[in-house]
Each structure stands twice: as structure tokens, then as C-alpha cells.
Coordinates of C-alpha atoms in Angstrom, one line a residue:
Chain A
Q1 CA 90.0 104.1 97.6
K2 CA 91.6 106.9 95.7
E3 CA 94.0 109.0 97.7
V4 CA 92.2 112.3 96.8
E5 CA 88.6 112.2 95.5
Q6 CA 86.5 115.0 94.0
N7 CA 83.1 115.1 92.5
S8 CA 83.8 114.9 88.8
G9 CA 80.9 117.1 87.8
P10 CA 80.2 119.0 85.7
L11 CA 78.9 121.4 88.2
S12 CA 76.7 124.1 86.7
V13 CA 75.8 127.3 88.5
P14 CA 74.2 130.6 87.4
E15 CA 76.2 133.7 87.3
G16 CA 76.3 135.4 90.7
A17 CA 75.6 132.2 92.7
I18 CA 77.9 130.4 95.1
A19 CA 79.8 127.4 93.7
S20 CA 80.8 124.7 96.2
L21 CA 83.5 122.2 95.3
N22 CA 84.4 119.3 97.6
C23 CA 87.4 117.0 98.1
T24 CA 88.1 114.1 100.4
Y25 CA 91.5 112.5 101.1
S26 CA 92.6 109.3 102.6
D27 CA 95.9 110.1 104.4
R28 CA 95.0 111.3 107.8
G29 CA 98.4 112.7 108.4
S30 CA 98.3 115.0 105.4
Q31 CA 99.7 118.4 106.1
S32 CA 98.9 120.9 103.3
F33 CA 96.0 121.4 101.0
F34 CA 95.8 123.3 97.7
W35 CA 93.2 124.3 95.1
Y36 CA 94.3 124.8 91.5
R37 CA 92.3 126.1 88.7
Q38 CA 92.8 124.7 85.2
Y39 CA 91.4 126.3 82.1
S40 CA 90.9 124.0 79.1
G41 CA 94.2 123.3 77.3
K42 CA 96.1 125.2 80.0
S43 CA 98.2 124.1 83.0
P44 CA 97.0 124.3 86.6
E45 CA 97.2 127.6 88.4
L46 CA 97.4 127.8 92.2
I47 CA 94.5 129.8 93.7
M48 CA 94.3 128.8 97.4
S49 CA 96.3 127.0 100.0
I50 CA 95.1 125.9 103.5
Y51 CA 97.0 124.2 106.4
S52 CA 94.8 124.5 109.5
N53 CA 91.3 123.6 110.3
G54 CA 88.7 126.2 109.6
D55 CA 88.2 128.7 106.8
K56 CA 90.6 130.8 104.8
E57 CA 89.2 133.6 102.6
D58 CA 90.9 135.3 99.6
G59 CA 88.6 137.6 97.7
R60 CA 85.7 135.7 96.3
F61 CA 87.3 132.3 97.2
T62 CA 87.0 130.6 100.6
A63 CA 88.8 127.3 101.4
Q64 CA 87.5 125.2 104.2
L65 CA 89.4 122.4 105.9
N66 CA 88.2 119.7 108.3
K67 CA 91.0 117.3 109.2
A68 CA 88.8 115.1 111.4
S69 CA 86.5 114.5 108.5
Q70 CA 89.4 114.5 106.0
Y71 CA 87.5 117.0 103.9
V72 CA 88.5 120.1 102.0
S73 CA 86.2 122.5 100.1
L74 CA 86.3 125.6 98.0
L75 CA 83.6 128.1 97.8
I76 CA 83.4 130.6 95.0
R77 CA 81.1 133.6 95.8
D78 CA 79.5 135.7 93.1
S79 CA 80.5 133.2 90.4
Q80 CA 81.5 134.7 87.0
P81 CA 81.6 133.0 83.6
S82 CA 85.4 133.5 83.8
D83 CA 85.4 131.1 86.7
S84 CA 84.4 128.3 84.3
A85 CA 87.3 125.8 84.5
T86 CA 88.3 122.6 86.1
Y87 CA 89.2 122.9 89.8
L88 CA 91.8 120.5 91.1
C89 CA 92.2 119.6 94.8
A90 CA 95.8 118.7 95.8
V91 CA 97.0 117.2 99.1
A92 CA 100.6 116.9 100.5
P93 CA 100.6 113.5 102.3
Y94 CA 102.6 113.2 105.6
N95 CA 106.3 112.8 105.2
Q96 CA 106.5 112.7 101.5
G97 CA 108.7 115.7 101.0
G98 CA 106.0 118.1 99.7
K99 CA 104.9 115.9 96.9
L100 CA 101.3 116.7 95.9
I101 CA 98.6 114.1 95.1
F102 CA 95.8 115.5 92.9
G103 CA 92.2 114.6 92.6
Q104 CA 90.6 114.1 89.2
G105 CA 89.2 117.6 89.2
T106 CA 85.7 119.1 89.2
E107 CA 84.5 120.9 86.0
L108 CA 82.7 124.1 86.9
S109 CA 80.4 125.9 84.4
V110 CA 79.0 129.3 85.3
K111 CA 76.1 130.2 83.1
P112 CA 75.4 133.9 82.3
Chain B
D1 CA 111.5 135.6 87.0
T2 CA 110.0 134.2 83.8
G3 CA 108.2 131.3 85.5
V4 CA 108.6 127.6 84.7
S5 CA 109.4 127.0 81.0
Q6 CA 108.8 123.8 79.1
N7 CA 109.9 122.8 75.7
P8 CA 108.6 121.8 73.3
R9 CA 105.0 122.8 73.7
H10 CA 103.8 120.0 71.3
K11 CA 105.5 116.8 70.1
I12 CA 104.1 114.3 67.7
T13 CA 106.2 111.2 67.3
K14 CA 105.8 107.7 65.8
R15 CA 105.4 104.7 68.1
G16 CA 108.8 103.3 69.0
Q17 CA 110.7 106.6 68.8
N18 CA 112.4 108.2 71.8
V19 CA 111.4 111.7 72.9
T20 CA 113.0 114.2 75.3
F21 CA 111.3 117.1 77.1
R22 CA 113.0 120.0 78.9
C23 CA 111.9 122.0 81.9
D24 CA 113.5 125.2 83.2
P25 CA 112.2 125.9 86.8
I26 CA 112.0 129.2 88.6
S27 CA 115.6 129.9 89.6
E28 CA 115.0 130.1 93.4
H29 CA 113.1 126.8 93.4
N30 CA 115.2 123.8 94.3
R31 CA 112.3 121.3 94.0
L32 CA 111.3 120.2 90.5
Y33 CA 108.4 117.8 89.7
W34 CA 107.2 115.9 86.7
Y35 CA 103.6 115.0 86.3
R36 CA 101.5 113.4 83.5
Q37 CA 97.9 114.4 82.8
T38 CA 95.4 112.7 80.5
L39 CA 92.1 114.1 79.4
G40 CA 89.6 114.3 82.3
Q41 CA 92.1 113.3 84.9
G42 CA 94.2 115.1 87.5
P43 CA 97.9 115.3 87.2
E44 CA 99.6 112.0 88.0
F45 CA 103.0 112.1 89.9
L46 CA 106.0 110.8 87.9
T47 CA 109.1 111.9 89.8
Y48 CA 110.8 114.8 91.6
F49 CA 114.1 116.3 92.4
Q50 CA 115.6 118.4 95.1
N51 CA 118.5 120.1 93.5
E52 CA 120.2 117.4 91.4
A53 CA 119.1 114.5 93.5
Q54 CA 116.1 112.4 92.3
L55 CA 114.2 111.7 95.5
E56 CA 111.3 109.7 94.3
K57 CA 110.1 107.9 91.2
S58 CA 106.5 106.7 90.8
R59 CA 106.2 102.9 91.1
L60 CA 103.8 103.1 88.2
L61 CA 106.5 104.5 86.0
S62 CA 107.8 102.2 83.3
D63 CA 111.6 101.7 82.9
R64 CA 111.2 103.5 79.6
F65 CA 110.9 106.8 81.5
S66 CA 114.0 108.5 82.8
A67 CA 114.6 112.0 84.2
E68 CA 117.6 113.9 85.0
R69 CA 118.5 117.2 86.6
P70 CA 122.3 117.2 86.1
K71 CA 123.3 120.6 87.7
G72 CA 120.3 121.2 89.8
S73 CA 118.8 123.7 87.3
F74 CA 116.9 122.5 84.3
S75 CA 115.6 118.9 84.0
T76 CA 114.9 116.5 81.1
L77 CA 112.4 113.8 80.9
E78 CA 113.1 111.1 78.3
I79 CA 110.6 108.4 77.1
Q80 CA 112.2 105.5 75.2
R81 CA 110.3 103.4 72.7
T82 CA 107.1 105.4 72.9
E83 CA 103.7 103.7 72.9
Q84 CA 100.3 105.2 72.1
G85 CA 99.5 105.0 75.8
D86 CA 102.2 107.6 76.5
S87 CA 100.1 110.2 74.7
A88 CA 99.4 112.9 77.4
M89 CA 100.3 116.3 78.7
Y90 CA 103.6 116.2 80.5
L91 CA 103.7 118.9 83.2
C92 CA 106.7 120.2 85.0
A93 CA 106.4 122.2 88.2
S94 CA 108.8 123.8 90.7
S95 CA 108.6 124.9 94.3
L96 CA 110.5 125.9 97.4
P97 CA 111.3 122.9 99.7
G98 CA 108.7 121.7 102.2
A99 CA 105.1 120.8 102.3
N100 CA 103.7 124.3 102.7
Y101 CA 104.6 125.6 99.3
G102 CA 102.4 125.0 96.3
Y103 CA 103.8 124.4 92.9
T104 CA 104.2 126.7 89.9
F105 CA 103.5 124.7 86.8
G106 CA 104.9 125.2 83.3
S107 CA 102.7 125.3 80.3
G108 CA 103.3 121.6 79.6
T109 CA 104.4 119.5 76.7
R110 CA 101.6 117.7 74.8
L111 CA 102.8 114.4 73.4
T112 CA 101.0 112.6 70.7
V113 CA 102.2 109.1 69.7
V114 CA 100.9 108.0 66.4

């Protein structure tokens, strides 16, 4: 089992719809969870972090964490073509000094 | 604060040659990380430093790879006797210490081994 798993996609949604991206992780003691956005040919950019169970909202983005189910998700409301990118889930496992383990990424395509 | 800087942006080398990449982190960040990313995959951890101390090196990392951060500021990643399988994007990131801080990535160095 991979440490961090994501649906590889591609995920295609129409403009204005909600995009839902999912991630599961294997280390039950993991402390911190991050979502990065990566445009083609560019480096990853941090867009959301979450540490406690529940929802965290920032503009059109909502991160959801369920530690019991070892599940993290990212919702993007009112999706725009500029949201088309690969979204990487990253997890900080317990007692590993803040090192992040990344999933393989989910490619999102928002169609006008 | 100019962010994380990586040089060179691109490197093409012949198989068997040695290459060295440089990373300048954000000045307040004492954690520095190296990752490798191939097409369609997420970044794969290579090694990380806190100040000048190398705290962890991936078990998957060949002995041909070495990294240094001599004065706790910039870091270099050297690959000796490059192989075609080393072709990838090499990403450097920096952060404040602790698990609650996300990384800031540099633009990466794209290595092509021919």
C-alpha cells in the first residue's frame, strides 16, 4: 500500500461546477495535511493546509479531514479553467520531522 | 524575500558525467528538502537538512547521490556517474521547523541524461 494515495484522474468538470479531489494515507499518526497545486512544467504551490478533523475553508477552496478514516479531500467551488492543474496531496507522518510524503497527484481539467 | 532559488533551471548531460545543482532557500527557513519528480508522479523525498545537519536520506537513494548544506544556507545536490534513469525534475523546498509548516518550492532543475 502506498503511503499517500490519490485518484490519478484525469478529473474533468465543467466551468462553475464543484471539483472534488480525494486522498487517503496509511500512517494513522500523521499530523499535518497539505494540498499543493502544480501547473504543467511548474513547481508545486501550497494552497491549503489542515491539521484538525473537519472542514477548513479559504475562498473557493475547502479542505476536509477525517483522521478516523485516514481521508483528506479538497473541494473547489465555482471551478474555473485557470484551476486546471495537477493537485498533490501531502502528508506529514508522525515523528518524521515535518518531512512530507506526496501522493501521485490528480489531474483536474475544467472545461469552459 | 525572493523565494527559493534553484540553479540551473535545465541541465543536459551525457551518461556517466557528474552534475551538481544548487538551492538557495528562503533566508528565515532552517529546513531544506530535496525531492525528485518524474512525469505523472508526485515528488519523491530524497533528503533534508535542518541548518547544516543532514537529518535524513532516503533509503532508495543511490550512493551516487550526495547533498551538502555547509553553512546552513544554500545547499548542493550532486549526482555522480549519471544514468538515464536519473532524468527528472529535482525540486528543492524550504520551510520553518515542525510538521505544521508547508514547504515553499523552488522552480526546480530539470535534468536530462542522454
